Amino acid sequence: MGEDKKEKKPLVRAFSAGGVVYRKTTKGREWLLIKPTGTKQWRFPKGTIDKGETSKEAAEREVFEETGVKVEIEEKIGSEQYFFQLKGERIFKIVTFFLMKQVGGKVFVEDKWAHEVEEVCWFDEENALMSLSFKGERDILKKAINKLVNNK
């Protein structure tokens, strides 16, 4: 009665892919995380799957673009799904993550990606789990750690 109904915005689907990247050191495994520009969040490198690209190709490309690290994909490790709003659109995002091992390159953010990534850092397992900003990504990391522990 007299209430204005909010116009329901259409739902847009978005697909991304990312990497759960590790390397072995003398102190154990380390995990590669990024801090997106303008945030205090630590996340896995990830990004939009381009037209004509597979999720694996997108994950490898995004990891290299955002971190400078070359990787070898070992396997799909899981996915996360969430809703958010951007520029008035409701977006349902599905992110597929791949377990990856560093095979080359070194941590470096090119100037052309500095608007997206402020910092890249290797973390030991305990600090990676504490530093990841979102539960979904912490769960993905736990799954990756368990896979590596149980496959050895």
mmCIF file of N, CA and C in Angstrom, residues 46-148:
data_model
loop_
_atom_site.group_PDB
_atom_site.id
_atom_site.type_symbol
_atom_site.label_atom_id
_atom_site.label_comp_id
_atom_site.label_asym_id
_atom_site.label_seq_id
_atom_site.Cartn_x
_atom_site.Cartn_y
_atom_site.Cartn_z
ATOM 1 N N LYS A 46 43.667 -13.987 -9.957
ATOM 2 C CA LYS A 46 42.572 -14.511 -10.783
ATOM 3 C C LYS A 46 42.064 -13.406 -11.686
ATOM 4 N N GLY A 47 41.273 -13.801 -12.683
ATOM 5 C CA GLY A 47 40.683 -12.802 -13.569
ATOM 6 C C GLY A 47 39.699 -13.420 -14.535
ATOM 7 N N THR A 48 39.122 -12.557 -15.332
ATOM 8 C CA THR A 48 38.074 -12.939 -16.271
ATOM 9 C C THR A 48 38.598 -13.860 -17.367
ATOM 10 N N ILE A 49 37.788 -14.837 -17.719
ATOM 11 C CA ILE A 49 38.102 -15.730 -18.839
ATOM 12 C C ILE A 49 37.736 -14.988 -20.119
ATOM 13 N N ASP A 50 38.722 -14.765 -20.972
ATOM 14 C CA ASP A 50 38.488 -14.056 -22.231
ATOM 15 C C ASP A 50 37.792 -14.954 -23.242
ATOM 16 N N LYS A 51 37.120 -14.329 -24.189
ATOM 17 C CA LYS A 51 36.425 -15.067 -25.251
ATOM 18 C C LYS A 51 37.426 -15.953 -25.997
ATOM 19 N N GLY A 52 37.061 -17.212 -26.183
ATOM 20 C CA GLY A 52 37.913 -18.161 -26.889
ATOM 21 C C GLY A 52 38.976 -18.808 -26.021
ATOM 22 N N GLU A 53 39.007 -18.481 -24.751
ATOM 23 C CA GLU A 53 40.022 -18.981 -23.833
ATOM 24 C C GLU A 53 39.398 -20.037 -22.911
ATOM 25 N N THR A 54 40.163 -21.067 -22.586
ATOM 26 C CA THR A 54 39.687 -22.041 -21.599
ATOM 27 C C THR A 54 39.958 -21.491 -20.200
ATOM 28 N N SER A 55 39.338 -22.095 -19.207
ATOM 29 C CA SER A 55 39.581 -21.642 -17.832
ATOM 30 C C SER A 55 41.043 -21.880 -17.435
ATOM 31 N N LYS A 56 41.640 -22.962 -17.920
ATOM 32 C CA LYS A 56 43.055 -23.225 -17.630
ATOM 33 C C LYS A 56 43.949 -22.149 -18.242
ATOM 34 N N GLU A 57 43.682 -21.813 -19.507
ATOM 35 C CA GLU A 57 44.475 -20.774 -20.177
ATOM 36 C C GLU A 57 44.338 -19.436 -19.458
ATOM 37 N N ALA A 58 43.118 -19.113 -19.065
ATOM 38 C CA ALA A 58 42.875 -17.849 -18.359
ATOM 39 C C ALA A 58 43.621 -17.819 -17.025
ATOM 40 N N ALA A 59 43.580 -18.926 -16.298
ATOM 41 C CA ALA A 59 44.249 -18.987 -14.995
ATOM 42 C C ALA A 59 45.756 -18.785 -15.149
ATOM 43 N N GLU A 60 46.361 -19.475 -16.115
ATOM 44 C CA GLU A 60 47.803 -19.314 -16.356
ATOM 45 C C GLU A 60 48.141 -17.882 -16.739
ATOM 46 N N ARG A 61 47.355 -17.310 -17.643
ATOM 47 C CA ARG A 61 47.588 -15.937 -18.110
ATOM 48 C C ARG A 61 47.465 -14.947 -16.959
ATOM 49 N N GLU A 62 46.389 -15.073 -16.182
ATOM 50 C CA GLU A 62 46.160 -14.138 -15.079
ATOM 51 C C GLU A 62 47.273 -14.220 -14.038
ATOM 52 N N VAL A 63 47.710 -15.425 -13.707
ATOM 53 C CA VAL A 63 48.796 -15.574 -12.736
ATOM 54 C C VAL A 63 50.046 -14.872 -13.252
ATOM 55 N N PHE A 64 50.383 -15.079 -14.520
ATOM 56 C CA PHE A 64 51.586 -14.444 -15.066
ATOM 57 C C PHE A 64 51.436 -12.925 -15.115
ATOM 58 N N GLU A 65 50.292 -12.437 -15.609
ATOM 59 C CA GLU A 65 50.087 -10.990 -15.712
ATOM 60 C C GLU A 65 50.152 -10.309 -14.349
ATOM 61 N N GLU A 66 49.539 -10.919 -13.352
ATOM 62 C CA GLU A 66 49.431 -10.276 -12.046
ATOM 63 C C GLU A 66 50.642 -10.486 -11.150
ATOM 64 N N THR A 67 51.466 -11.505 -11.441
ATOM 65 C CA THR A 67 52.566 -11.824 -10.520
ATOM 66 C C THR A 67 53.939 -11.938 -11.178
ATOM 67 N N GLY A 68 54.004 -12.168 -12.486
ATOM 68 C CA GLY A 68 55.281 -12.398 -13.156
ATOM 69 C C GLY A 68 55.767 -13.834 -13.060
ATOM 70 N N VAL A 69 54.992 -14.698 -12.423
ATOM 71 C CA VAL A 69 55.396 -16.086 -12.182
ATOM 72 C C VAL A 69 54.837 -17.005 -13.269
ATOM 73 N N LYS A 70 55.699 -17.887 -13.778
ATOM 74 C CA LYS A 70 55.271 -18.899 -14.747
ATOM 75 C C LYS A 70 54.922 -20.170 -13.976
ATOM 76 N N VAL A 71 53.849 -20.818 -14.418
ATOM 77 C CA VAL A 71 53.333 -21.957 -13.656
ATOM 78 C C VAL A 71 53.036 -23.152 -14.543
ATOM 79 N N GLU A 72 52.908 -24.285 -13.871
ATOM 80 C CA GLU A 72 52.427 -25.513 -14.498
ATOM 81 C C GLU A 72 51.180 -25.920 -13.715
ATOM 82 N N ILE A 73 50.089 -26.119 -14.436
ATOM 83 C CA ILE A 73 48.848 -26.521 -13.773
ATOM 84 C C ILE A 73 48.923 -27.995 -13.410
ATOM 85 N N GLU A 74 48.612 -28.305 -12.164
ATOM 86 C CA GLU A 74 48.585 -29.692 -11.719
ATOM 87 C C GLU A 74 47.176 -30.266 -11.807
ATOM 88 N N GLU A 75 46.184 -29.503 -11.353
ATOM 89 C CA GLU A 75 44.797 -29.972 -11.429
ATOM 90 C C GLU A 75 43.838 -28.876 -10.993
ATOM 91 N N LYS A 76 42.578 -29.065 -11.352
ATOM 92 C CA LYS A 76 41.530 -28.173 -10.852
ATOM 93 C C LYS A 76 41.373 -28.477 -9.369
ATOM 94 N N ILE A 77 41.340 -27.425 -8.550
ATOM 95 C CA ILE A 77 41.287 -27.633 -7.103
ATOM 96 C C ILE A 77 39.915 -27.312 -6.518
ATOM 97 N N GLY A 78 39.126 -26.531 -7.234
ATOM 98 C CA GLY A 78 37.795 -26.193 -6.733
ATOM 99 C C GLY A 78 37.295 -24.889 -7.316
ATOM 100 N N SER A 79 36.148 -24.464 -6.823
ATOM 101 C CA SER A 79 35.591 -23.196 -7.297
ATOM 102 C C SER A 79 34.830 -22.523 -6.166
ATOM 103 N N GLU A 80 34.593 -21.246 -6.349
ATOM 104 C CA GLU A 80 33.763 -20.509 -5.414
ATOM 105 C C GLU A 80 32.755 -19.698 -6.208
ATOM 106 N N GLN A 81 31.627 -19.434 -5.585
ATOM 107 C CA GLN A 81 30.554 -18.685 -6.229
ATOM 108 C C GLN A 81 30.079 -17.621 -5.257
ATOM 109 N N TYR A 82 29.815 -16.436 -5.799
ATOM 110 C CA TYR A 82 29.312 -15.370 -4.937
ATOM 111 C C TYR A 82 28.596 -14.313 -5.766
ATOM 112 N N PHE A 83 27.813 -13.504 -5.079
ATOM 113 C CA PHE A 83 27.083 -12.397 -5.692
ATOM 114 C C PHE A 83 27.741 -11.086 -5.280
ATOM 115 N N PHE A 84 27.711 -10.107 -6.182
ATOM 116 C CA PHE A 84 28.121 -8.753 -5.823
ATOM 117 C C PHE A 84 27.450 -7.769 -6.770
ATOM 118 N N GLN A 85 27.557 -6.496 -6.457
ATOM 119 C CA GLN A 85 26.989 -5.461 -7.320
ATOM 120 C C GLN A 85 28.110 -4.595 -7.848
ATOM 121 N N LEU A 86 28.002 -4.225 -9.121
ATOM 122 C CA LEU A 86 28.984 -3.359 -9.755
ATOM 123 C C LEU A 86 28.259 -2.467 -10.744
ATOM 124 N N LYS A 87 28.405 -1.174 -10.565
ATOM 125 C CA LYS A 87 27.777 -0.195 -11.464
ATOM 126 C C LYS A 87 26.293 -0.482 -11.659
ATOM 127 N N GLY A 88 25.620 -0.805 -10.565
ATOM 128 C CA GLY A 88 24.181 -1.026 -10.607
ATOM 129 C C GLY A 88 23.739 -2.383 -11.117
ATOM 130 N N GLU A 89 24.682 -3.254 -11.463
ATOM 131 C CA GLU A 89 24.321 -4.598 -11.941
ATOM 132 C C GLU A 89 24.530 -5.613 -10.820
ATOM 133 N N ARG A 90 23.601 -6.582 -10.741
ATOM 134 C CA ARG A 90 23.777 -7.716 -9.831
ATOM 135 C C ARG A 90 24.555 -8.777 -10.591
ATOM 136 N N ILE A 91 25.656 -9.222 -10.007
ATOM 137 C CA ILE A 91 26.530 -10.172 -10.701
ATOM 138 C C ILE A 91 26.677 -11.442 -9.871
ATOM 139 N N PHE A 92 26.515 -12.584 -10.553
ATOM 140 C CA PHE A 92 26.762 -13.894 -9.957
ATOM 141 C C PHE A 92 28.065 -14.390 -10.567
ATOM 142 N N LYS A 93 29.099 -14.498 -9.748
ATOM 143 C CA LYS A 93 30.428 -14.844 -10.247
ATOM 144 C C LYS A 93 30.812 -16.252 -9.836
ATOM 145 N N ILE A 94 31.368 -16.983 -10.787
ATOM 146 C CA ILE A 94 31.906 -18.321 -10.539
ATOM 147 C C ILE A 94 33.395 -18.268 -10.866
ATOM 148 N N VAL A 95 34.219 -18.605 -9.883
ATOM 149 C CA VAL A 95 35.671 -18.594 -10.064
ATOM 150 C C VAL A 95 36.181 -20.023 -9.932
ATOM 151 N N THR A 96 36.874 -20.500 -10.959
ATOM 152 C CA THR A 96 37.484 -21.828 -10.942
ATOM 153 C C THR A 96 38.959 -21.667 -10.595
ATOM 154 N N PHE A 97 39.413 -22.413 -9.607
ATOM 155 C CA PHE A 97 40.811 -22.338 -9.181
ATOM 156 C C PHE A 97 41.555 -23.616 -9.554
ATOM 157 N N PHE A 98 42.812 -23.425 -9.956
ATOM 158 C CA PHE A 98 43.689 -24.534 -10.314
ATOM 159 C C PHE A 98 44.898 -24.544 -9.395
ATOM 160 N N LEU A 99 45.284 -25.748 -8.963
ATOM 161 C CA LEU A 99 46.514 -25.924 -8.207
ATOM 162 C C LEU A 99 47.657 -25.823 -9.206
ATOM 163 N N MET A 100 48.625 -24.955 -8.906
ATOM 164 C CA MET A 100 49.727 -24.688 -9.831
ATOM 165 C C MET A 100 51.056 -24.694 -9.086
ATOM 166 N N LYS A 101 52.081 -25.152 -9.799
ATOM 167 C CA LYS A 101 53.436 -25.131 -9.255
ATOM 168 C C LYS A 101 54.246 -24.102 -10.037
ATOM 169 N N GLN A 102 55.018 -23.284 -9.328
ATOM 170 C CA GLN A 102 55.883 -22.325 -10.012
ATOM 171 C C GLN A 102 56.962 -23.081 -10.775
ATOM 172 N N VAL A 103 57.146 -22.724 -12.050
ATOM 173 C CA VAL A 103 58.191 -23.349 -12.865
ATOM 174 C C VAL A 103 59.163 -22.317 -13.426
ATOM 175 N N GLY A 104 58.920 -21.044 -13.178
ATOM 176 C CA GLY A 104 59.806 -20.003 -13.683
ATOM 177 C C GLY A 104 59.292 -18.621 -13.332
ATOM 178 N N GLY A 105 59.990 -17.642 -13.881
ATOM 179 C CA GLY A 105 59.614 -16.259 -13.617
ATOM 180 C C GLY A 105 59.959 -15.855 -12.195
ATOM 181 N N LYS A 106 59.731 -14.585 -11.920
ATOM 182 C CA LYS A 106 59.942 -14.098 -10.558
ATOM 183 C C LYS A 106 58.873 -13.062 -10.261
ATOM 184 N N VAL A 107 58.592 -12.884 -8.987
ATOM 185 C CA VAL A 107 57.537 -11.966 -8.570
ATOM 186 C C VAL A 107 57.857 -10.561 -9.062
ATOM 187 N N PHE A 108 56.934 -10.032 -9.854
ATOM 188 C CA PHE A 108 57.118 -8.709 -10.440
ATOM 189 C C PHE A 108 55.778 -8.233 -10.984
ATOM 190 N N VAL A 109 55.384 -7.020 -10.649
ATOM 191 C CA VAL A 109 54.149 -6.449 -11.184
ATOM 192 C C VAL A 109 54.526 -5.416 -12.237
ATOM 193 N N GLU A 110 54.159 -5.702 -13.490
ATOM 194 C CA GLU A 110 54.413 -4.743 -14.568
ATOM 195 C C GLU A 110 53.602 -3.485 -14.332
ATOM 196 N N ASP A 111 54.137 -2.350 -14.772
ATOM 197 C CA ASP A 111 53.439 -1.073 -14.606
ATOM 198 C C ASP A 111 52.022 -1.121 -15.154
ATOM 199 N N LYS A 112 51.831 -1.828 -16.280
ATOM 200 C CA LYS A 112 50.495 -1.837 -16.890
ATOM 201 C C LYS A 112 49.467 -2.599 -16.056
ATOM 202 N N TRP A 113 49.911 -3.366 -15.050
ATOM 203 C CA TRP A 113 48.973 -4.084 -14.172
ATOM 204 C C TRP A 113 48.914 -3.471 -12.778
ATOM 205 N N ALA A 114 49.668 -2.392 -12.540
ATOM 206 C CA ALA A 114 49.709 -1.772 -11.208
ATOM 207 C C ALA A 114 48.352 -1.220 -10.782
ATOM 208 N N HIS A 115 47.480 -0.931 -11.744
ATOM 209 C CA HIS A 115 46.134 -0.459 -11.380
ATOM 210 C C HIS A 115 45.289 -1.595 -10.803
ATOM 211 N N GLU A 116 45.732 -2.838 -11.008
ATOM 212 C CA GLU A 116 45.004 -4.004 -10.492
ATOM 213 C C GLU A 116 45.686 -4.633 -9.282
ATOM 214 N N VAL A 117 47.011 -4.684 -9.302
ATOM 215 C CA VAL A 117 47.760 -5.393 -8.255
ATOM 216 C C VAL A 117 48.773 -4.450 -7.615
ATOM 217 N N GLU A 118 48.661 -4.313 -6.304
ATOM 218 C CA GLU A 118 49.556 -3.434 -5.553
ATOM 219 C C GLU A 118 50.782 -4.180 -5.041
ATOM 220 N N GLU A 119 50.570 -5.437 -4.633
ATOM 221 C CA GLU A 119 51.655 -6.190 -4.018
ATOM 222 C C GLU A 119 51.486 -7.680 -4.286
ATOM 223 N N VAL A 120 52.617 -8.369 -4.427
ATOM 224 C CA VAL A 120 52.638 -9.823 -4.616
ATOM 225 C C VAL A 120 53.635 -10.377 -3.608
ATOM 226 N N CYS A 121 53.260 -11.463 -2.946
ATOM 227 C CA CYS A 121 54.133 -11.983 -1.901
ATOM 228 C C CYS A 121 53.963 -13.492 -1.739
ATOM 229 N N TRP A 122 55.061 -14.163 -1.386
ATOM 230 C CA TRP A 122 55.014 -15.576 -1.020
ATOM 231 C C TRP A 122 54.785 -15.675 0.481
ATOM 232 N N PHE A 123 53.894 -16.575 0.891
ATOM 233 C CA PHE A 123 53.574 -16.792 2.301
ATOM 234 C C PHE A 123 53.771 -18.265 2.635
ATOM 235 N N ASP A 124 54.274 -18.539 3.858
ATOM 236 C CA ASP A 124 54.275 -19.936 4.293
ATOM 237 C C ASP A 124 52.816 -20.341 4.531
ATOM 238 N N GLU A 125 52.575 -21.650 4.708
ATOM 239 C CA GLU A 125 51.187 -22.131 4.787
ATOM 240 C C GLU A 125 50.386 -21.475 5.902
ATOM 241 N N GLU A 126 50.969 -21.386 7.079
ATOM 242 C CA GLU A 126 50.235 -20.808 8.213
ATOM 243 C C GLU A 126 49.861 -19.350 7.939
ATOM 244 N N ASN A 127 50.823 -18.570 7.451
ATOM 245 C CA ASN A 127 50.553 -17.157 7.187
ATOM 246 C C ASN A 127 49.633 -16.951 5.993
ATOM 247 N N ALA A 128 49.701 -17.832 5.011
ATOM 248 C CA ALA A 128 48.776 -17.736 3.872
ATOM 249 C C ALA A 128 47.346 -17.946 4.353
ATOM 250 N N LEU A 129 47.144 -18.958 5.184
ATOM 251 C CA LEU A 129 45.800 -19.225 5.720
ATOM 252 C C LEU A 129 45.295 -18.064 6.572
ATOM 253 N N MET A 130 46.181 -17.441 7.333
ATOM 254 C CA MET A 130 45.773 -16.310 8.173
ATOM 255 C C MET A 130 45.562 -15.043 7.347
ATOM 256 N N SER A 131 46.294 -14.908 6.247
ATOM 257 C CA SER A 131 46.261 -13.662 5.479
ATOM 258 C C SER A 131 45.146 -13.594 4.449
ATOM 259 N N LEU A 132 44.736 -14.742 3.897
ATOM 260 C CA LEU A 132 43.662 -14.716 2.898
ATOM 261 C C LEU A 132 42.423 -14.057 3.497
ATOM 262 N N SER A 133 41.856 -13.123 2.761
ATOM 263 C CA SER A 133 40.778 -12.282 3.291
ATOM 264 C C SER A 133 39.408 -12.937 3.291
ATOM 265 N N PHE A 134 39.213 -13.963 2.468
ATOM 266 C CA PHE A 134 37.881 -14.540 2.323
ATOM 267 C C PHE A 134 37.878 -16.032 2.639
ATOM 268 N N LYS A 135 36.841 -16.457 3.350
ATOM 269 C CA LYS A 135 36.712 -17.851 3.770
ATOM 270 C C LYS A 135 36.754 -18.808 2.583
ATOM 271 N N GLY A 136 36.093 -18.458 1.482
ATOM 272 C CA GLY A 136 36.080 -19.325 0.308
ATOM 273 C C GLY A 136 37.479 -19.634 -0.187
ATOM 274 N N GLU A 137 38.345 -18.621 -0.201
ATOM 275 C CA GLU A 137 39.719 -18.841 -0.656
ATOM 276 C C GLU A 137 40.536 -19.583 0.400
ATOM 277 N N ARG A 138 40.256 -19.353 1.682
ATOM 278 C CA ARG A 138 40.943 -20.143 2.724
ATOM 279 C C ARG A 138 40.577 -21.615 2.589
ATOM 280 N N ASP A 139 39.310 -21.894 2.308
ATOM 281 C CA ASP A 139 38.874 -23.285 2.110
ATOM 282 C C ASP A 139 39.557 -23.917 0.901
ATOM 283 N N ILE A 140 39.701 -23.148 -0.177
ATOM 284 C CA ILE A 140 40.396 -23.641 -1.379
ATOM 285 C C ILE A 140 41.853 -23.961 -1.034
ATOM 286 N N LEU A 141 42.508 -23.094 -0.268
ATOM 287 C CA LEU A 141 43.900 -23.340 0.118
ATOM 288 C C LEU A 141 44.011 -24.595 0.984
ATOM 289 N N LYS A 142 43.103 -24.772 1.932
ATOM 290 C CA LYS A 142 43.125 -25.985 2.767
ATOM 291 C C LYS A 142 42.997 -27.234 1.902
ATOM 292 N N LYS A 143 42.132 -27.166 0.908
ATOM 293 C CA LYS A 143 41.951 -28.298 -0.009
ATOM 294 C C LYS A 143 43.245 -28.570 -0.781
ATOM 295 N N ALA A 144 43.918 -27.504 -1.236
ATOM 296 C CA ALA A 144 45.179 -27.655 -1.974
ATOM 297 C C ALA A 144 46.259 -28.272 -1.087
ATOM 298 N N ILE A 145 46.362 -27.794 0.137
ATOM 299 C CA ILE A 145 47.356 -28.333 1.075
ATOM 300 C C ILE A 145 47.095 -29.817 1.313
ATOM 301 N N ASN A 146 45.837 -30.172 1.555
ATOM 302 C CA ASN A 146 45.485 -31.584 1.778
ATOM 303 C C ASN A 146 45.813 -32.444 0.568
ATOM 304 N N LYS A 147 45.553 -31.937 -0.635
ATOM 305 C CA LYS A 147 45.883 -32.689 -1.864
ATOM 306 C C LYS A 147 47.373 -32.976 -1.918
ATOM 307 N N LEU A 148 48.188 -31.952 -1.674
ATOM 308 C CA LEU A 148 49.638 -32.127 -1.763
ATOM 309 C C LEU A 148 50.155 -33.062 -0.674
#
